C-alpha cells in the first residue's frame, strides 16, 4: 500500500469518528432540550395549580398563606360560598339613582370539587401539591406570603418558586425575571403572574 492510500484510510476513519462524535453531541443536546421543555411544562402546570389554590385561599381568608399545611388543608376541606347578588336601581324624584344590593347565600361548595375536580385534574393528589415535579432531590416549591406597604396601604402578596430547576441556565443571580427559576407572584408588586407568561 502506498502512503496516499494509507492517509486516505486514516482520514476516512477520523472523519467517521468526528461525524459520530458531533452527531451524538447534537442528538444529546436535542434530547436535553426536549427533556427540559417537558419538565418545565410539568412545573408550570403545578405552579398554575398552586396559584389557583392561593387565589382561592386569599378570597376566603382575606390573605395568602406561606404554610403548606394550611394551603393543603384548605384544598382538602375548604369551602366557597355560593351567593346570588341582585342589584336594584331606583331613580329618585330629583333624578339621582339609588342602588341597593340583595345578597343571598345559596350554599357552599368544596374547593377540591370546584377548582381541583377530577375532570379537570384527573391525577390530582393534595399531598403532592408542594412537590417539584421531576426533582431528584424530592424538593418542595418555595413559598412566601406577607403584607407589604404600597403607598401607605397594606396589600397581601405571594411568591412561589421552583427550588430545584431542571434547566441549569435558570438561577436566582440572573438579572432578567424570565431567566430566574420558574415562579409566580412577587415580593414587591401586587401580581400573581408567572415569569413564563
mmCIF file of N, CA, C and O in Angstrom, residues 129-187:
data_model
loop_
_atom_site.group_PDB
_atom_site.id
_atom_site.type_symbol
_atom_site.label_atom_id
_atom_site.label_comp_id
_atom_site.label_asym_id
_atom_site.label_seq_id
_atom_site.Cartn_x
_atom_site.Cartn_y
_atom_site.Cartn_z
ATOM 1 N N UNK A 129 -49.030 18.532 46.185
ATOM 2 C CA UNK A 129 -49.148 19.911 45.707
ATOM 3 C C UNK A 129 -47.842 20.691 45.878
ATOM 4 O O UNK A 129 -47.467 21.476 45.020
ATOM 5 N N UNK A 130 -47.126 20.448 46.951
ATOM 6 C CA UNK A 130 -45.906 21.214 47.234
ATOM 7 C C UNK A 130 -44.657 20.640 46.573
ATOM 8 O O UNK A 130 -43.607 21.278 46.569
ATOM 9 N N UNK A 131 -44.738 19.460 45.994
ATOM 10 C CA UNK A 131 -43.561 18.777 45.438
ATOM 11 C C UNK A 131 -43.236 19.275 44.030
ATOM 12 O O UNK A 131 -44.112 19.407 43.191
ATOM 13 N N UNK A 132 -41.942 19.517 43.775
ATOM 14 C CA UNK A 132 -41.482 19.927 42.447
ATOM 15 C C UNK A 132 -41.455 18.689 41.556
ATOM 16 O O UNK A 132 -40.774 17.717 41.880
ATOM 17 N N UNK A 133 -42.207 18.682 40.439
ATOM 18 C CA UNK A 133 -42.222 17.508 39.561
ATOM 19 C C UNK A 133 -40.839 17.205 38.983
ATOM 20 O O UNK A 133 -40.133 18.109 38.555
ATOM 21 N N UNK A 134 -40.465 15.941 39.002
ATOM 22 C CA UNK A 134 -39.208 15.517 38.399
ATOM 23 C C UNK A 134 -37.971 15.841 39.200
ATOM 24 O O UNK A 134 -36.861 15.605 38.738
ATOM 25 N N UNK A 135 -38.116 16.356 40.417
ATOM 26 C CA UNK A 135 -36.946 16.702 41.229
ATOM 27 C C UNK A 135 -36.261 15.438 41.726
ATOM 28 O O UNK A 135 -36.908 14.555 42.288
ATOM 29 N N UNK A 136 -34.967 15.359 41.523
ATOM 30 C CA UNK A 136 -34.204 14.206 42.016
ATOM 31 C C UNK A 136 -33.935 14.328 43.515
ATOM 32 O O UNK A 136 -33.598 13.348 44.160
ATOM 33 N N UNK A 137 -34.115 15.538 44.062
ATOM 34 C CA UNK A 137 -33.869 15.781 45.486
ATOM 35 C C UNK A 137 -35.152 15.746 46.308
ATOM 36 O O UNK A 137 -35.145 16.093 47.479
ATOM 37 N N UNK A 138 -36.278 15.374 45.677
ATOM 38 C CA UNK A 138 -37.587 15.378 46.335
ATOM 39 C C UNK A 138 -37.888 16.769 46.914
ATOM 40 O O UNK A 138 -38.375 16.908 48.034
ATOM 41 N N UNK A 139 -37.569 17.807 46.142
ATOM 42 C CA UNK A 139 -37.681 19.195 46.590
ATOM 43 C C UNK A 139 -39.126 19.665 46.619
ATOM 44 O O UNK A 139 -39.980 19.166 45.889
ATOM 45 N N UNK A 140 -39.376 20.652 47.482
ATOM 46 C CA UNK A 140 -40.670 21.330 47.532
ATOM 47 C C UNK A 140 -40.506 22.734 46.950
ATOM 48 O O UNK A 140 -39.422 23.310 46.992
ATOM 49 N N UNK A 141 -41.607 23.269 46.434
ATOM 50 C CA UNK A 141 -41.603 24.649 45.969
ATOM 51 C C UNK A 141 -41.377 25.568 47.169
ATOM 52 O O UNK A 141 -41.855 25.300 48.264
ATOM 53 N N UNK A 142 -40.657 26.662 46.932
ATOM 54 C CA UNK A 142 -40.535 27.686 47.958
ATOM 55 C C UNK A 142 -41.793 28.547 47.922
ATOM 56 O O UNK A 142 -42.342 28.808 46.852
ATOM 57 N N UNK A 143 -42.270 28.961 49.093
ATOM 58 C CA UNK A 143 -43.498 29.750 49.135
ATOM 59 C C UNK A 143 -43.340 30.842 50.192
ATOM 60 O O UNK A 143 -42.916 30.578 51.308
ATOM 61 N N UNK A 144 -43.685 32.068 49.802
ATOM 62 C CA UNK A 144 -43.588 33.219 50.688
ATOM 63 C C UNK A 144 -44.859 34.043 50.533
ATOM 64 O O UNK A 144 -45.319 34.283 49.412
ATOM 65 N N UNK A 145 -45.432 34.470 51.639
ATOM 66 C CA UNK A 145 -46.616 35.337 51.609
ATOM 67 C C UNK A 145 -46.533 36.303 52.780
ATOM 68 O O UNK A 145 -46.109 35.929 53.872
ATOM 69 N N UNK A 146 -46.938 37.539 52.535
ATOM 70 C CA UNK A 146 -46.898 38.551 53.588
ATOM 71 C C UNK A 146 -47.678 39.770 53.126
ATOM 72 O O UNK A 146 -48.195 39.802 52.011
ATOM 73 N N UNK A 147 -47.726 40.779 53.988
ATOM 74 C CA UNK A 147 -48.306 42.071 53.632
ATOM 75 C C UNK A 147 -47.168 43.034 53.337
ATOM 76 O O UNK A 147 -46.157 43.024 54.035
ATOM 77 N N UNK A 148 -47.341 43.847 52.313
ATOM 78 C CA UNK A 148 -46.364 44.899 52.035
ATOM 79 C C UNK A 148 -47.081 46.243 52.047
ATOM 80 O O UNK A 148 -48.309 46.303 51.917
ATOM 81 N N UNK A 149 -46.317 47.296 52.208
ATOM 82 C CA UNK A 149 -46.866 48.645 52.226
ATOM 83 C C UNK A 149 -46.690 49.263 50.837
ATOM 84 O O UNK A 149 -45.568 49.405 50.353
ATOM 85 N N UNK A 150 -47.799 49.570 50.179
ATOM 86 C CA UNK A 150 -47.772 50.223 48.872
ATOM 87 C C UNK A 150 -48.503 51.555 49.004
ATOM 88 O O UNK A 150 -49.724 51.595 49.139
ATOM 89 N N UNK A 151 -47.751 52.630 49.008
ATOM 90 C CA UNK A 151 -48.300 53.988 49.112
ATOM 91 C C UNK A 151 -49.196 54.143 50.343
ATOM 92 O O UNK A 151 -50.284 54.713 50.278
ATOM 93 N N UNK A 152 -48.742 53.575 51.450
ATOM 94 C CA UNK A 152 -49.485 53.702 52.695
ATOM 95 C C UNK A 152 -50.616 52.709 52.870
ATOM 96 O O UNK A 152 -51.344 52.768 53.856
ATOM 97 N N UNK A 153 -50.777 51.798 51.943
ATOM 98 C CA UNK A 153 -51.839 50.790 52.015
ATOM 99 C C UNK A 153 -51.201 49.414 52.170
ATOM 100 O O UNK A 153 -50.273 49.064 51.451
ATOM 101 N N UNK A 154 -51.700 48.618 53.121
ATOM 102 C CA UNK A 154 -51.208 47.255 53.319
ATOM 103 C C UNK A 154 -51.858 46.344 52.281
ATOM 104 O O UNK A 154 -53.078 46.298 52.160
ATOM 105 N N UNK A 155 -51.016 45.621 51.542
ATOM 106 C CA UNK A 155 -51.504 44.757 50.464
ATOM 107 C C UNK A 155 -50.888 43.376 50.636
ATOM 108 O O UNK A 155 -49.699 43.242 50.935
ATOM 109 N N UNK A 156 -51.701 42.340 50.429
ATOM 110 C CA UNK A 156 -51.213 40.962 50.506
ATOM 111 C C UNK A 156 -50.514 40.588 49.210
ATOM 112 O O UNK A 156 -51.013 40.860 48.115
ATOM 113 N N UNK A 157 -49.346 39.952 49.343
ATOM 114 C CA UNK A 157 -48.597 39.477 48.187
ATOM 115 C C UNK A 157 -48.140 38.043 48.447
ATOM 116 O O UNK A 157 -48.046 37.606 49.591
ATOM 117 N N UNK A 158 -47.859 37.340 47.365
ATOM 118 C CA UNK A 158 -47.407 35.952 47.451
ATOM 119 C C UNK A 158 -46.368 35.700 46.364
ATOM 120 O O UNK A 158 -46.412 36.341 45.306
ATOM 121 N N UNK A 159 -45.429 34.812 46.645
ATOM 122 C CA UNK A 159 -44.471 34.365 45.641
ATOM 123 C C UNK A 159 -44.204 32.880 45.877
ATOM 124 O O UNK A 159 -43.953 32.458 47.002
ATOM 125 N N UNK A 160 -44.273 32.095 44.808
ATOM 126 C CA UNK A 160 -43.973 30.665 44.855
ATOM 127 C C UNK A 160 -42.985 30.384 43.737
ATOM 128 O O UNK A 160 -43.186 30.830 42.607
ATOM 129 N N UNK A 161 -41.897 29.650 44.053
ATOM 130 C CA UNK A 161 -40.846 29.435 43.063
ATOM 131 C C UNK A 161 -40.333 27.999 43.111
ATOM 132 O O UNK A 161 -40.455 27.300 44.116
ATOM 133 N N UNK A 162 -39.742 27.589 41.997
ATOM 134 C CA UNK A 162 -39.129 26.273 41.830
ATOM 135 C C UNK A 162 -37.763 26.289 42.524
ATOM 136 O O UNK A 162 -36.885 27.050 42.145
ATOM 137 N N UNK A 163 -37.588 25.436 43.533
ATOM 138 C CA UNK A 163 -36.326 25.409 44.277
ATOM 139 C C UNK A 163 -35.291 24.481 43.647
ATOM 140 O O UNK A 163 -34.124 24.499 44.048
ATOM 141 N N UNK A 164 -35.705 23.680 42.675
ATOM 142 C CA UNK A 164 -34.786 22.723 42.044
ATOM 143 C C UNK A 164 -34.997 22.739 40.526
ATOM 144 O O UNK A 164 -35.512 21.781 39.953
ATOM 145 N N UNK A 165 -34.597 23.848 39.838
ATOM 146 C CA UNK A 165 -34.852 23.947 38.404
ATOM 147 C C UNK A 165 -34.092 22.888 37.606
ATOM 148 O O UNK A 165 -32.926 22.613 37.876
ATOM 149 N N UNK A 166 -34.787 22.297 36.630
ATOM 150 C CA UNK A 166 -34.170 21.284 35.784
ATOM 151 C C UNK A 166 -33.248 21.936 34.755
ATOM 152 O O UNK A 166 -32.277 21.338 34.318
ATOM 153 N N UNK A 167 -33.535 23.174 34.399
ATOM 154 C CA UNK A 167 -32.719 23.911 33.438
ATOM 155 C C UNK A 167 -31.541 24.553 34.166
ATOM 156 O O UNK A 167 -31.727 25.439 35.003
ATOM 157 N N UNK A 168 -30.304 24.125 33.859
ATOM 158 C CA UNK A 168 -29.149 24.682 34.571
ATOM 159 C C UNK A 168 -28.926 26.171 34.304
ATOM 160 O O UNK A 168 -28.195 26.827 35.044
ATOM 161 N N UNK A 169 -29.564 26.711 33.279
ATOM 162 C CA UNK A 169 -29.412 28.141 32.959
ATOM 163 C C UNK A 169 -30.264 29.023 33.873
ATOM 164 O O UNK A 169 -30.069 30.233 33.932
ATOM 165 N N UNK A 170 -31.235 28.432 34.565
ATOM 166 C CA UNK A 170 -32.110 29.214 35.452
ATOM 167 C C UNK A 170 -31.502 29.280 36.848
ATOM 168 O O UNK A 170 -31.326 28.256 37.493
ATOM 169 N N UNK A 171 -31.208 30.488 37.302
ATOM 170 C CA UNK A 171 -30.757 30.660 38.680
ATOM 171 C C UNK A 171 -31.124 32.049 39.182
ATOM 172 O O UNK A 171 -31.449 32.936 38.410
ATOM 173 N N UNK A 172 -31.071 32.201 40.490
ATOM 174 C CA UNK A 172 -31.509 33.447 41.133
ATOM 175 C C UNK A 172 -30.626 34.643 40.789
ATOM 176 O O UNK A 172 -31.039 35.775 40.918
ATOM 177 N N UNK A 173 -29.397 34.406 40.358
ATOM 178 C CA UNK A 173 -28.470 35.505 40.072
ATOM 179 C C UNK A 173 -28.760 36.198 38.749
ATOM 180 O O UNK A 173 -28.233 37.268 38.491
ATOM 181 N N UNK A 174 -29.591 35.596 37.901
ATOM 182 C CA UNK A 174 -29.910 36.210 36.618
ATOM 183 C C UNK A 174 -30.653 37.523 36.835
ATOM 184 O O UNK A 174 -31.521 37.618 37.706
ATOM 185 N N UNK A 175 -30.317 38.512 36.033
ATOM 186 C CA UNK A 175 -30.969 39.821 36.130
ATOM 187 C C UNK A 175 -32.411 39.760 35.639
ATOM 188 O O UNK A 175 -33.304 40.335 36.238
ATOM 189 N N UNK A 176 -32.625 39.075 34.544
ATOM 190 C CA UNK A 176 -33.954 39.008 33.940
ATOM 191 C C UNK A 176 -34.855 38.048 34.712
ATOM 192 O O UNK A 176 -34.448 36.935 35.050
ATOM 193 N N UNK A 177 -36.077 38.481 34.983
ATOM 194 C CA UNK A 177 -37.041 37.640 35.713
ATOM 195 C C UNK A 177 -37.359 36.365 34.940
ATOM 196 O O UNK A 177 -37.585 35.319 35.534
ATOM 197 N N UNK A 178 -37.340 36.432 33.607
ATOM 198 C CA UNK A 178 -37.673 35.257 32.804
ATOM 199 C C UNK A 178 -36.558 34.221 32.805
ATOM 200 O O UNK A 178 -36.782 33.087 32.392
ATOM 201 N N UNK A 179 -35.364 34.580 33.258
ATOM 202 C CA UNK A 179 -34.236 33.642 33.328
ATOM 203 C C UNK A 179 -34.043 33.074 34.731
ATOM 204 O O UNK A 179 -33.198 32.233 34.955
ATOM 205 N N UNK A 180 -34.845 33.573 35.693
ATOM 206 C CA UNK A 180 -34.789 33.035 37.050
ATOM 207 C C UNK A 180 -35.572 31.723 37.089
ATOM 208 O O UNK A 180 -36.292 31.396 36.146
ATOM 209 N N UNK A 181 -35.459 30.948 38.177
ATOM 210 C CA UNK A 181 -36.277 29.739 38.279
ATOM 211 C C UNK A 181 -37.751 30.073 38.106
ATOM 212 O O UNK A 181 -38.204 31.168 38.463
ATOM 213 N N UNK A 182 -38.518 29.126 37.570
ATOM 214 C CA UNK A 182 -39.941 29.349 37.318
ATOM 215 C C UNK A 182 -40.632 29.755 38.611
ATOM 216 O O UNK A 182 -40.368 29.185 39.674
ATOM 217 N N UNK A 183 -41.533 30.754 38.512
ATOM 218 C CA UNK A 183 -42.205 31.298 39.692
ATOM 219 C C UNK A 183 -43.445 32.075 39.283
ATOM 220 O O UNK A 183 -43.616 32.438 38.134
ATOM 221 N N UNK A 184 -44.306 32.318 40.262
ATOM 222 C CA UNK A 184 -45.387 33.282 40.070
ATOM 223 C C UNK A 184 -45.432 34.187 41.288
ATOM 224 O O UNK A 184 -44.928 33.856 42.349
ATOM 225 N N UNK A 185 -46.026 35.367 41.100
ATOM 226 C CA UNK A 185 -46.138 36.331 42.181
ATOM 227 C C UNK A 185 -44.890 37.185 42.314
ATOM 228 O O UNK A 185 -43.975 37.114 41.501
ATOM 229 N N UNK A 186 -44.873 38.001 43.367
ATOM 230 C CA UNK A 186 -43.761 38.907 43.604
ATOM 231 C C UNK A 186 -43.761 39.332 45.063
ATOM 232 O O UNK A 186 -44.820 39.401 45.692
ATOM 233 N N UNK A 187 -42.577 39.636 45.577
ATOM 234 C CA UNK A 187 -42.467 40.144 46.945
ATOM 235 C C UNK A 187 -42.618 41.656 47.006
ATOM 236 O O UNK A 187 -42.764 42.222 48.081
#
